[in-house]
CSV table of C-alpha atoms and ligand atoms in Angstrom, one decimal:
chain,number,residue,atom,x,y,z
A,1,MET,CA,42.0,-0.3,17.5
A,2,SER,CA,39.6,-3.2,17.2
A,3,ASP,CA,37.8,-3.8,14.0
A,4,LEU,CA,34.2,-4.4,15.2
A,5,LYS,CA,33.1,-4.9,11.6
A,6,SER,CA,34.9,-8.2,11.7
A,7,GLN,CA,32.5,-9.4,14.3
A,8,ILE,CA,29.4,-8.7,12.1
A,9,PRO,CA,28.2,-11.7,10.2
A,10,THR,CA,28.4,-9.9,6.9
A,11,ALA,CA,26.7,-12.7,4.9
A,12,SER,CA,23.5,-12.2,6.8
A,13,VAL,CA,23.7,-8.4,6.4
A,14,ASP,CA,24.3,-8.9,2.7
A,15,ASP,CA,21.2,-11.1,2.6
A,16,LEU,CA,19.2,-8.2,4.1
A,17,TYR,CA,20.5,-5.8,1.5
A,18,ALA,CA,19.8,-8.2,-1.3
A,19,GLU,CA,16.2,-8.5,-0.1
A,20,SER,CA,15.8,-4.7,0.6
A,21,GLY,CA,15.2,-3.9,-3.1
A,22,HIS,CA,11.8,-5.5,-2.9
A,23,TRP,CA,10.4,-3.2,-0.2
A,24,HIS,CA,8.9,0.2,-0.8
A,25,VAL,CA,6.5,2.4,1.0
A,26,ASN,CA,2.8,1.6,0.5
A,27,THR,CA,0.9,4.0,-1.7
A,28,GLY,CA,-2.1,1.7,-2.0
A,29,GLU,CA,-1.6,0.6,-5.6
A,30,GLU,CA,-0.6,-3.0,-4.8
A,31,THR,CA,-1.1,-5.7,-2.2
A,32,ILE,CA,1.2,-5.5,0.8
A,33,HIS,CA,3.0,-8.7,1.4
A,34,ALA,CA,4.6,-8.1,4.8
A,35,LYS,CA,7.5,-10.2,5.9
A,36,ARG,CA,7.0,-12.2,9.2
A,37,MET,CA,9.7,-12.0,11.8
A,38,PRO,CA,9.7,-13.5,15.2
A,39,GLY,CA,10.2,-11.2,18.2
A,40,LYS,CA,8.8,-10.0,21.5
A,41,TRP,CA,6.1,-7.8,20.0
A,42,ARG,CA,5.0,-10.4,17.6
A,43,ARG,CA,4.4,-12.7,20.6
A,44,TYR,CA,2.5,-10.0,22.4
A,45,LYS,CA,0.4,-9.6,19.3
A,46,TRP,CA,-0.6,-13.2,19.2
A,47,TRP,CA,-1.5,-13.2,22.9
A,48,ALA,CA,-3.6,-10.1,22.4
A,49,SER,CA,-5.4,-11.7,19.5
A,50,LEU,CA,-6.5,-14.5,21.8
A,51,VAL,CA,-9.1,-12.1,23.1
A,52,TRP,CA,-11.1,-12.9,20.0
A,53,LEU,CA,-11.5,-16.5,21.1
A,54,VAL,CA,-14.2,-15.1,23.4
A,55,PHE,CA,-16.0,-14.1,20.3
A,56,PHE,CA,-16.0,-17.6,18.8
A,57,PHE,CA,-16.6,-19.6,22.0
A,58,GLY,CA,-18.6,-17.0,24.1
A,59,PRO,CA,-22.1,-17.9,22.8
A,60,TYR,CA,-21.7,-21.5,24.0
A,61,LEU,CA,-21.2,-20.6,27.6
A,62,ARG,CA,-24.3,-21.3,29.7
A,63,TRP,CA,-25.5,-19.6,32.9
A,64,ASP,CA,-28.5,-20.7,34.9
A,65,GLY,CA,-29.5,-23.0,31.9
A,66,ARG,CA,-29.4,-20.1,29.4
A,67,GLN,CA,-26.8,-18.5,27.1
A,68,ALA,CA,-24.5,-16.5,29.4
A,69,VAL,CA,-24.5,-13.4,27.0
A,70,LEU,CA,-27.4,-13.1,24.6
A,71,PHE,CA,-28.6,-10.0,22.7
A,72,ASP,CA,-32.2,-11.1,22.2
A,73,ILE,CA,-33.4,-8.5,19.6
A,74,PRO,CA,-37.0,-10.0,18.9
A,75,GLU,CA,-37.7,-10.1,22.7
A,76,ARG,CA,-35.9,-6.8,23.2
A,77,GLN,CA,-33.9,-8.2,26.1
A,78,PHE,CA,-30.2,-8.4,26.9
A,79,HIS,CA,-29.1,-11.3,29.1
A,80,LEU,CA,-25.8,-11.0,30.9
A,81,PHE,CA,-24.7,-13.8,33.2
A,82,GLY,CA,-28.2,-14.2,34.8
A,83,VAL,CA,-29.0,-10.5,34.7
A,84,THR,CA,-31.8,-9.4,32.2
A,85,ILE,CA,-31.6,-5.9,30.9
A,86,LEU,CA,-34.8,-4.6,29.4
A,87,PRO,CA,-35.3,-1.6,27.1
A,88,GLN,CA,-35.9,0.7,30.1
A,89,ASP,CA,-32.4,-0.2,31.4
A,90,PHE,CA,-30.7,0.4,28.1
A,91,TRP,CA,-29.2,3.6,29.5
A,92,MET,CA,-26.6,1.3,31.0
A,93,LEU,CA,-25.6,0.1,27.5
A,94,SER,CA,-25.2,3.8,26.6
A,95,LEU,CA,-22.8,4.2,29.6
A,96,LEU,CA,-21.0,1.0,28.5
A,97,LEU,CA,-20.5,2.4,25.0
A,98,LEU,CA,-19.3,5.7,26.6
A,99,PHE,CA,-16.9,3.7,28.8
A,100,PHE,CA,-15.4,1.9,25.8
A,101,ALA,CA,-15.1,5.0,23.7
A,102,ILE,CA,-13.3,6.9,26.6
A,103,LEU,CA,-11.1,3.8,27.3
A,104,LEU,CA,-10.1,3.9,23.6
A,105,ALA,CA,-9.4,7.7,24.0
A,106,VAL,CA,-7.3,7.3,27.1
A,107,VAL,CA,-5.3,4.4,25.7
A,108,THR,CA,-4.7,6.4,22.5
A,109,ALA,CA,-3.6,9.4,24.4
A,110,VAL,CA,-1.1,7.4,26.4
A,111,ALA,CA,0.1,4.8,23.8
A,112,GLY,CA,-1.4,5.6,20.4
A,113,ARG,CA,-3.3,3.1,18.3
A,114,VAL,CA,-2.7,0.1,20.6
A,115,TRP,CA,-6.2,-1.1,19.7
A,116,CYS,CA,-5.4,-1.1,16.0
A,117,GLY,CA,-2.1,-2.8,16.3
A,118,PHE,CA,-3.0,-5.6,18.8
A,119,PHE,CA,-6.8,-6.1,19.1
A,120,CYS,CA,-8.8,-4.7,16.2
A,121,PHE,CA,-10.9,-7.3,14.3
A,122,GLN,CA,-9.4,-6.1,11.0
A,123,THR,CA,-5.8,-6.4,12.1
A,124,VAL,CA,-6.3,-9.8,13.8
A,125,TRP,CA,-8.2,-11.4,10.9
A,126,THR,CA,-5.8,-10.0,8.3
A,127,ASP,CA,-2.9,-11.4,10.3
A,128,VAL,CA,-4.5,-14.9,10.3
A,129,TYR,CA,-5.3,-14.6,6.6
A,130,THR,CA,-1.8,-13.6,5.7
A,131,LEU,CA,-0.4,-16.4,7.9
A,132,ILE,CA,-2.4,-18.9,5.9
A,133,GLU,CA,-1.2,-17.2,2.7
A,134,GLU,CA,2.4,-17.5,3.8
A,135,LYS,CA,2.0,-21.2,4.7
A,136,LEU,CA,0.5,-22.0,1.3
A,137,GLU,CA,2.3,-19.6,-1.0
A,138,GLY,CA,5.5,-19.0,0.8
A,139,PRO,CA,7.3,-15.8,1.9
A,140,PRO,CA,6.6,-12.4,0.3
A,141,PRO,CA,9.0,-12.6,-2.7
A,142,LYS,CA,7.5,-16.0,-3.7
A,143,ARG,CA,4.0,-14.6,-3.3
A,144,ARG,CA,4.7,-11.7,-5.6
A,145,LYS,CA,6.2,-14.0,-8.1
A,146,LEU,CA,3.1,-16.3,-7.9
A,147,GLU,CA,0.8,-13.3,-8.4
A,148,GLN,CA,2.6,-12.4,-11.7
A,149,ALA,CA,3.0,-16.0,-12.9
A,150,PRO,CA,0.6,-17.3,-15.6
A,151,TRP,CA,-2.3,-19.6,-14.4
A,152,ASP,CA,-1.5,-23.3,-14.3
A,153,ALA,CA,-2.7,-26.3,-12.3
A,154,ALA,CA,-0.3,-25.8,-9.4
A,155,LYS,CA,-1.2,-22.1,-9.1
A,156,ALA,CA,-4.9,-22.9,-9.3
A,157,ARG,CA,-4.6,-25.6,-6.5
A,158,THR,CA,-2.7,-23.2,-4.2
A,159,LYS,CA,-5.2,-20.4,-4.7
A,160,LEU,CA,-8.2,-22.8,-4.3
A,161,ALA,CA,-6.8,-24.1,-1.0
A,162,LYS,CA,-6.1,-20.5,0.3
A,163,HIS,CA,-9.5,-19.1,-0.7
A,164,SER,CA,-11.3,-22.2,0.7
A,165,LEU,CA,-9.6,-21.7,4.1
A,166,TRP,CA,-10.3,-18.0,4.0
A,167,LEU,CA,-14.0,-18.6,3.3
A,168,LEU,CA,-14.2,-21.2,6.0
A,169,ILE,CA,-12.8,-18.7,8.6
A,170,ALA,CA,-15.2,-16.1,7.2
A,171,LEU,CA,-18.1,-18.4,7.5
A,172,PHE,CA,-17.3,-19.3,11.2
A,173,THR,CA,-17.0,-15.6,11.8
A,174,GLY,CA,-20.4,-14.9,10.4
A,175,ILE,CA,-22.0,-17.8,12.4
A,176,SER,CA,-20.3,-16.7,15.6
A,177,PHE,CA,-21.6,-13.1,15.1
A,178,VAL,CA,-25.2,-14.3,14.6
A,179,ALA,CA,-24.8,-16.7,17.6
A,180,TRP,CA,-24.5,-13.7,20.0
A,181,PHE,CA,-28.1,-12.8,18.9
A,182,ASN,CA,-29.6,-16.3,19.0
A,183,ASP,CA,-29.4,-19.4,21.1
A,184,ALA,CA,-26.1,-20.7,19.7
A,185,TYR,CA,-27.0,-24.4,20.0
A,186,ARG,CA,-30.4,-23.9,18.4
A,187,LEU,CA,-28.8,-21.9,15.6
A,188,TRP,CA,-26.4,-24.7,14.8
A,189,GLY,CA,-29.3,-27.2,14.8
A,190,GLU,CA,-31.3,-25.0,12.4
A,191,LEU,CA,-28.2,-24.5,10.3
A,192,LEU,CA,-27.4,-28.2,10.0
A,193,THR,CA,-31.1,-29.1,9.2
A,194,PHE,CA,-31.3,-26.3,6.6
A,195,ASP,CA,-34.1,-24.7,8.7
A,196,LEU,CA,-32.5,-21.3,9.4
A,197,GLY,CA,-34.6,-18.2,9.2
A,198,MET,CA,-34.0,-15.6,6.4
A,199,VAL,CA,-32.7,-12.9,8.8
A,200,ALA,CA,-30.0,-15.1,10.3
A,201,LEU,CA,-29.1,-16.4,6.8
A,202,VAL,CA,-28.7,-12.8,5.5
A,203,PHE,CA,-26.5,-11.7,8.4
A,204,ILE,CA,-24.3,-14.8,8.2
A,205,ALA,CA,-23.9,-14.2,4.5
A,206,LEU,CA,-23.1,-10.5,5.1
A,207,PHE,CA,-20.5,-11.2,7.7
A,208,THR,CA,-19.0,-14.0,5.8
A,209,GLY,CA,-18.7,-11.9,2.7
A,210,GLY,CA,-17.5,-8.8,4.7
A,211,THR,CA,-14.8,-10.8,6.5
A,212,TYR,CA,-13.5,-12.5,3.3
A,213,LEU,CA,-13.4,-9.1,1.5
A,214,LEU,CA,-11.9,-7.0,4.3
A,215,ALA,CA,-9.3,-9.4,5.7
A,216,GLY,CA,-8.5,-11.2,2.4
A,217,PHE,CA,-8.4,-8.4,-0.1
A,218,MET,CA,-8.7,-4.9,1.4
A,219,ARG,CA,-6.4,-5.6,4.4
A,220,GLU,CA,-4.4,-2.5,5.4
A,221,GLN,CA,-6.4,-0.3,3.0
A,222,VAL,CA,-9.2,-0.5,5.6
A,223,CYS,CA,-6.8,1.0,8.2
A,224,LEU,CA,-5.5,3.6,5.8
A,225,TRP,CA,-8.7,4.8,4.1
A,226,LEU,CA,-11.9,3.4,5.6
A,227,CYS,CA,-11.5,3.3,9.4
A,228,PRO,CA,-13.1,6.3,11.1
A,229,TYR,CA,-10.9,5.8,14.2
A,230,ALA,CA,-7.8,6.2,12.1
A,231,ARG,CA,-9.1,9.6,11.0
A,232,ILE,CA,-9.8,10.9,14.5
A,233,GLN,CA,-7.0,9.4,16.5
A,234,GLY,CA,-4.7,12.2,15.4
A,235,VAL,CA,-6.6,14.6,17.8
A,236,MET,CA,-6.1,12.3,20.8
A,237,ILE,CA,-2.3,12.0,20.5
A,238,ASP,CA,0.3,14.6,21.2
A,239,LYS,CA,4.0,14.9,21.6
A,240,THR,CA,3.9,13.0,24.9
A,241,THR,CA,2.1,10.0,23.4
A,242,VAL,CA,4.4,6.9,23.5
A,243,VAL,CA,4.4,5.1,20.1
A,244,PRO,CA,6.9,3.1,18.0
A,245,THR,CA,9.4,5.8,17.1
A,246,TYR,CA,12.6,5.8,15.0
A,247,ASP,CA,15.4,7.4,16.9
A,248,LEU,CA,16.8,9.7,14.2
A,249,ASN,CA,19.4,11.2,16.5
A,250,ARG,CA,21.0,7.7,16.6
A,251,GLY,CA,20.0,6.4,13.2
A,252,GLU,CA,20.9,9.3,10.9
A,253,PRO,CA,22.7,9.7,8.6
A,254,ARG,CA,21.6,6.3,7.7
A,255,GLY,CA,23.9,4.3,5.4
A,256,ARG,CA,24.8,0.8,4.3
A,257,ILE,CA,27.6,-1.0,6.0
A,258,LYS,CA,30.7,-0.6,3.9
A,259,LYS,CA,32.9,-3.6,3.6
A,260,GLY,CA,36.2,-3.1,5.4
A,261,GLU,CA,35.1,0.1,7.2
A,262,PRO,CA,35.9,-0.2,11.0
A,263,GLU,CA,32.8,0.0,13.1
A,264,ASP,CA,34.2,2.6,15.4
A,265,ARG,CA,35.2,4.9,12.6
A,266,ARG,CA,32.1,4.8,10.5
A,267,SER,CA,30.6,8.1,9.2
A,268,THR,CA,27.0,6.9,9.3
A,269,GLY,CA,24.4,6.5,12.1
A,270,ASP,CA,23.1,3.3,13.5
A,271,CYS,CA,20.6,2.7,10.7
A,272,ILE,CA,22.1,0.4,8.1
A,273,ASP,CA,19.3,1.2,5.6
A,274,CYS,CA,18.3,-2.4,5.3
A,275,ASN,CA,14.6,-1.6,5.0
A,276,GLN,CA,13.6,-4.5,7.3
A,277,CYS,CA,11.4,-2.2,9.3
A,278,VAL,CA,9.4,-1.4,6.1
A,279,ALA,CA,9.5,-5.1,5.0
A,280,VAL,CA,7.6,-6.3,8.2
A,281,CYS,CA,5.2,-3.4,8.3
A,282,PRO,CA,1.6,-4.7,7.6
A,283,THR,CA,0.6,-1.2,6.4
A,284,GLY,CA,3.7,-0.6,4.3
A,285,VAL,CA,4.8,2.4,6.3
A,286,ASP,CA,8.4,3.6,6.6
A,287,ILE,CA,8.6,4.5,10.3
A,288,ARG,CA,11.9,6.4,9.7
A,289,GLN,CA,9.8,9.2,8.0
A,290,GLY,CA,8.3,10.0,11.4
A,291,GLN,CA,4.8,9.3,12.9
A,292,GLN,CA,2.3,8.7,10.2
A,293,GLU,CA,-1.5,8.2,9.9
A,294,GLY,CA,-0.9,4.7,8.4
A,295,CYS,CA,1.1,3.4,11.4
A,296,ILE,CA,-1.2,1.1,13.5
A,297,THR,CA,1.5,0.9,16.3
A,298,CYS,CA,1.8,-2.9,16.0
A,299,ALA,CA,5.5,-2.6,16.9
A,300,LEU,CA,6.6,-5.3,14.4
A,301,CYS,CA,9.2,-2.8,13.1
A,302,ILE,CA,10.7,-2.8,16.6
A,303,ASP,CA,11.2,-6.5,16.5
A,304,ALA,CA,12.7,-6.3,12.9
A,305,CYS,CA,15.1,-3.5,13.8
A,306,ASP,CA,16.2,-5.1,17.1
A,307,SER,CA,17.0,-8.3,15.2
A,308,VAL,CA,19.1,-6.3,12.7
A,309,MET,CA,20.9,-4.4,15.5
A,310,GLU,CA,21.6,-7.7,17.2
A,311,LYS,CA,23.1,-9.0,13.9
A,312,VAL,CA,25.3,-6.0,13.4
A,313,GLY,CA,26.3,-5.7,17.1
A,314,ARG,CA,24.7,-2.3,17.7
A,315,PRO,CA,22.5,-1.3,20.7
A,316,LEU,CA,18.9,-2.4,20.4
A,317,GLY,CA,16.1,0.2,20.5
A,318,LEU,CA,16.9,2.2,17.4
A,319,ILE,CA,13.1,1.9,16.8
A,320,ARG,CA,11.4,1.7,20.2
A,321,TYR,CA,8.3,2.9,22.1
A,322,GLU,CA,9.1,6.5,22.7
A,323,SER,CA,7.3,9.9,22.6
A,324,LEU,CA,8.4,12.7,20.3
A,325,GLU,CA,9.0,14.8,23.4
A,326,GLY,CA,11.1,12.0,24.9
A,327,LEU,CA,13.1,11.8,21.7
A,328,GLU,CA,13.7,15.6,21.6
A,329,SER,CA,14.4,16.2,25.2
A,330,GLY,CA,15.6,12.9,26.5
A,331,SER,CA,12.8,12.8,29.1
A,332,CYS,CA,9.1,12.3,29.0
A,333,VAL,CA,6.1,13.9,30.9
A,334,PRO,CA,4.8,11.2,33.3
A,335,VAL,CA,1.3,10.0,32.6
A,336,ALA,CA,0.1,11.4,35.9
A,337,ARG,CA,1.1,15.0,34.9
A,338,ARG,CA,-1.0,15.0,31.7
A,339,PRO,CA,-4.4,16.9,32.1
A,340,ARG,CA,-5.9,15.2,29.1
A,341,VAL,CA,-5.4,11.7,30.6
A,342,TRP,CA,-6.9,12.9,33.9
A,343,VAL,CA,-10.0,14.3,32.1
A,344,TYR,CA,-10.5,11.0,30.2
A,345,THR,CA,-9.9,9.0,33.3
A,346,LEU,CA,-12.5,10.9,35.3
A,347,ILE,CA,-15.2,10.4,32.5
A,348,LEU,CA,-14.1,6.7,32.5
A,349,LEU,CA,-14.6,6.4,36.2
A,350,ALA,CA,-18.0,8.2,36.1
A,351,SER,CA,-19.4,5.9,33.4
A,352,LEU,CA,-18.0,2.8,35.2
A,353,SER,CA,-19.6,3.9,38.5
A,354,GLY,CA,-22.9,4.4,36.7
A,355,ILE,CA,-22.7,0.9,35.2
A,356,VAL,CA,-21.8,-0.7,38.6
A,357,TRP,CA,-24.6,1.2,40.3
A,358,GLY,CA,-27.1,0.2,37.6
A,359,LEU,CA,-26.2,-3.5,37.8
A,360,SER,CA,-26.3,-3.6,41.6
A,361,THR,CA,-29.8,-2.0,41.7
A,362,LEU,CA,-31.1,-4.1,38.9
A,363,GLY,CA,-33.7,-6.4,40.5
A,364,SER,CA,-35.4,-9.4,38.8
A,365,ILE,CA,-38.8,-7.7,39.6
A,366,ASP,CA,-39.1,-4.0,39.1
A,367,LEU,CA,-41.9,-2.3,41.0
A,368,LYS,CA,-43.1,1.3,40.3
A,369,VAL,CA,-45.8,3.0,42.4
A,370,ILE,CA,-47.8,6.0,41.2
A,371,HIS,CA,-49.9,7.8,43.8
A,372,SER,CA,-53.2,9.0,42.4
A,373,ARG,CA,-53.5,12.8,42.5
A,374,GLN,CA,-57.1,13.1,41.6
A,375,PRO,CA,-58.3,12.9,44.2
A,376,LEU,CA,-55.4,12.7,46.7
A,377,PHE,CA,-57.7,11.0,49.3
A,378,VAL,CA,-61.3,9.9,49.8
A,379,LEU,CA,-63.2,9.9,53.0
A,380,GLN,CA,-65.0,6.6,53.3
A,381,SER,CA,-68.5,6.0,54.8
A,382,ASP,CA,-66.8,3.9,57.6
A,383,GLY,CA,-64.7,6.9,58.6
A,384,SER,CA,-61.4,5.6,57.1
A,385,ILE,CA,-59.3,7.6,54.6
A,386,GLN,CA,-58.6,5.9,51.3
A,387,ASN,CA,-55.7,6.6,48.8
A,388,LYS,CA,-55.4,5.1,45.3
A,389,TYR,CA,-52.2,3.8,43.8
A,390,THR,CA,-51.2,2.3,40.4
A,391,LEU,CA,-48.6,-0.4,40.8
A,392,LYS,CA,-46.5,-1.3,37.7
A,393,VAL,CA,-44.8,-4.7,38.0
A,394,LEU,CA,-42.0,-5.5,35.5
A,395,ASN,CA,-41.0,-9.2,35.4
A,396,LYS,CA,-37.4,-9.6,34.4
A,397,THR,CA,-37.2,-13.3,35.4
A,398,PRO,CA,-36.9,-16.0,32.7
A,399,ALA,CA,-40.5,-17.3,33.3
A,400,ASP,CA,-44.1,-16.1,33.9
A,401,LEU,CA,-44.5,-15.4,37.6
A,402,PRO,CA,-47.5,-15.0,40.0
A,403,VAL,CA,-46.7,-12.3,42.5
A,404,ARG,CA,-48.3,-11.3,45.8
A,405,ILE,CA,-48.8,-7.6,46.7
A,406,THR,CA,-48.5,-6.4,50.3
A,407,ALA,CA,-48.3,-3.0,51.9
A,408,SER,CA,-47.1,-1.7,55.2
A,409,GLY,CA,-47.2,1.8,56.8
A,410,PRO,CA,-49.6,3.6,59.1
A,411,GLU,CA,-51.2,1.4,61.8
A,412,GLY,CA,-54.5,-0.2,60.8
A,413,LEU,CA,-53.7,-0.1,57.1
A,414,VAL,CA,-55.9,-2.3,54.9
A,415,LEU,CA,-55.0,-3.1,51.2
A,416,VAL,CA,-58.0,-3.3,48.9
A,417,GLY,CA,-57.8,-4.9,45.5
A,418,ASP,CA,-56.2,-7.9,43.8
A,419,GLU,CA,-53.4,-9.2,46.0
A,420,VAL,CA,-52.1,-11.7,43.4
A,421,LEU,CA,-51.0,-10.8,39.9
A,422,VAL,CA,-49.7,-13.0,37.1
A,423,THR,CA,-46.8,-11.3,35.4
A,424,GLU,CA,-45.5,-12.4,32.1
A,425,HIS,CA,-41.8,-12.9,31.6
A,426,GLY,CA,-40.3,-9.7,30.2
A,427,GLY,CA,-43.7,-8.0,30.5
A,428,LEU,CA,-45.2,-5.1,32.4
A,429,VAL,CA,-48.5,-5.4,34.3
A,430,ALA,CA,-50.3,-2.3,35.8
A,431,ARG,CA,-52.9,-2.7,38.6
A,432,ASP,CA,-54.8,-0.2,40.7
A,433,VAL,CA,-55.0,-0.8,44.4
A,434,PHE,CA,-56.6,1.1,47.3
A,435,VAL,CA,-55.2,1.6,50.8
A,436,ARG,CA,-57.5,2.5,53.7
A,437,VAL,CA,-56.4,3.8,57.2
A,438,PRO,CA,-58.8,4.6,60.1
A,439,GLN,CA,-58.8,8.3,60.8
A,440,ALA,CA,-57.9,7.7,64.5
A,441,LYS,CA,-54.6,6.2,63.4
A,442,LEU,CA,-53.5,9.2,61.3
A,443,ASP,CA,-51.5,11.9,63.1
A,444,ARG,CA,-49.7,13.4,60.1
A,445,GLU,CA,-50.8,14.7,56.7
A,446,SER,CA,-48.2,12.5,54.9
A,447,GLN,CA,-46.8,9.2,56.0
A,448,PRO,CA,-44.6,6.8,54.2
A,449,ILE,CA,-46.1,3.6,52.9
A,450,SER,CA,-44.2,0.7,51.5
A,451,PHE,CA,-45.4,-1.8,48.8
A,452,VAL,CA,-43.7,-5.2,48.3
A,453,VAL,CA,-44.3,-7.7,45.5
A,454,THR,CA,-43.0,-11.3,46.0
A,455,GLY,CA,-43.1,-14.3,43.7
A,456,GLN,CA,-41.7,-17.8,43.6
A,457,ASP,CA,-40.8,-19.7,40.4
A,458,SER,CA,-41.2,-23.5,39.8
A,459,GLN,CA,-37.6,-24.1,41.1
A,460,GLY,CA,-38.4,-22.4,44.4
A,461,GLN,CA,-36.4,-19.3,43.6
A,462,VAL,CA,-38.0,-16.3,45.4
A,463,TYR,CA,-38.1,-12.8,43.7
A,464,ARG,CA,-38.9,-9.6,45.4
A,465,GLY,CA,-39.5,-5.9,44.5
A,466,GLU,CA,-40.1,-3.0,46.9
A,467,ARG,CA,-41.1,0.6,46.5
A,468,THR,CA,-41.9,3.4,49.0
A,469,SER,CA,-44.7,6.0,48.4
A,470,VAL,CA,-46.8,8.3,50.7
A,471,PHE,CA,-50.2,8.0,52.3
A,472,ILE,CA,-51.9,11.4,52.3
A,473,ALA,CA,-54.6,12.4,54.8
A,474,PRO,CA,-56.7,15.6,54.8
A,475,PRO,CA,-55.4,18.3,57.2
A,476,SER,CA,-58.8,18.5,59.0
A,477,VAL,CA,-58.6,14.8,60.0
A,478,VAL,CA,-55.1,15.2,61.4
A,479,ARG,CA,-56.1,18.3,63.4
A,480,ASN,CA,-58.9,16.4,65.0
B,1,SF4,S1,15.6,1.4,11.1
B,1,SF4,FE1,16.5,-0.6,11.6
B,1,SF4,S2,15.3,-2.0,10.3
B,1,SF4,FE2,14.9,0.0,9.6
B,1,SF4,S3,16.4,0.3,7.9
B,1,SF4,FE3,17.3,1.1,9.7
B,1,SF4,S4,18.4,-0.5,10.6
B,1,SF4,FE4,17.1,-1.5,9.1
B,2,SF4,S1,5.5,1.5,11.2
B,2,SF4,FE1,6.0,-0.2,12.7
B,2,SF4,S2,4.5,0.1,14.3
B,2,SF4,FE2,3.7,1.3,12.5
B,2,SF4,S3,2.4,-0.2,11.5
B,2,SF4,FE3,4.4,-0.4,10.6
B,2,SF4,S4,5.4,-2.0,11.7
B,2,SF4,FE4,3.6,-1.4,12.9
């Protein structure tokens, strides 16, 4: 009988046990100093965090000579890669919000709080802040010791360096946030020449203070007590949701490795009760107690436990991505057979179709035509029939634009009124026009008529808007 225990590097396991006394489950009364361990999920987490680089560098991207994405609140316009969305098109933003809300719901239903563990602002910034803390103050036991140590010059220097770096990151976060609502280069110019407006200053200060407070001090308490998503995510997950799960069938009864006990005759499960999964948990949760509200599904406990299993020569995956149903029955309901996922996906597709349709029909000039109802038509002294229309031209281009109005429809049609209009950038102009058609050319009471507005900017770019309406003739004229 081989003694597998002899293959286990007991010194490193003893180190784990020596360390395990420090770790306990978070009840919120003290700062969590989570241990950092390398691993597959830690790598994925860093890659996912890179999404936030878009937040920092996005405002500096240019498109057609203007900020690629700009939420221009004073002008009530939203610029998105050359497309301008005005207040009347904001229904698309509602659809966009619906899209992201449902995307969050579908991801939560399938794989739990993936957003929290890998992408959330709070998680990512806290991760960066605690990385700085670790670099300056050392691993968790040293940090705890430093917290309790009396103040001296060395402690003051370390704390000053840490808080300065935290504040610098918070300041860049605040400036980046405000840059999405202002021209980013102009914002920096005004900032460096101390010429920044009060509103921008207040928002930079609010976001700097908020980031410093939330990521530096409140950390996981935000996930546990403040975040509304944490409260509602429980209704989106069920027994089939795949989340980091401790395999209690394999792990229990947990027990420490006893010196000299042969591995193949041990009376305990695979869990060696080293507490490493609790040590690395950024919210201080003990995953072995089952799924909990505090778990943000960052999967760092999977990395920790896998590294322990590797050390003691037991199979990996004691903690793994698994559903409760999968754990109990050994098989899991495929995603395609879950009605909840289908319902979420259908809403997701509907909102996405609406956004795509909206963007594809969004012109640079929007033309609306209202046919006058009082009167519907007028018989002119020259024998022609006249209809009145109100044209509303909305200029979504980046500059003021003169536009020419033309109309086509029944033969012999004549457009009466101003043919050229000057439209202001982002503005709406209304103009009444009259259309006359000789009676002899009218063979129906109602005929389609098409209005077109065209304009050309100083760079030669041509813009066009078109709308169809009807030309109404009296029945007596048509009968004759
Ligand atoms: S689950 Fe894994 S990491 Fe956690 S105590 Fe058990 S062996 Fe250690
Ligand atoms: S229990 Fe595991 S997955 Fe959940 S938050 Fe803690 S480390 Fe992350």
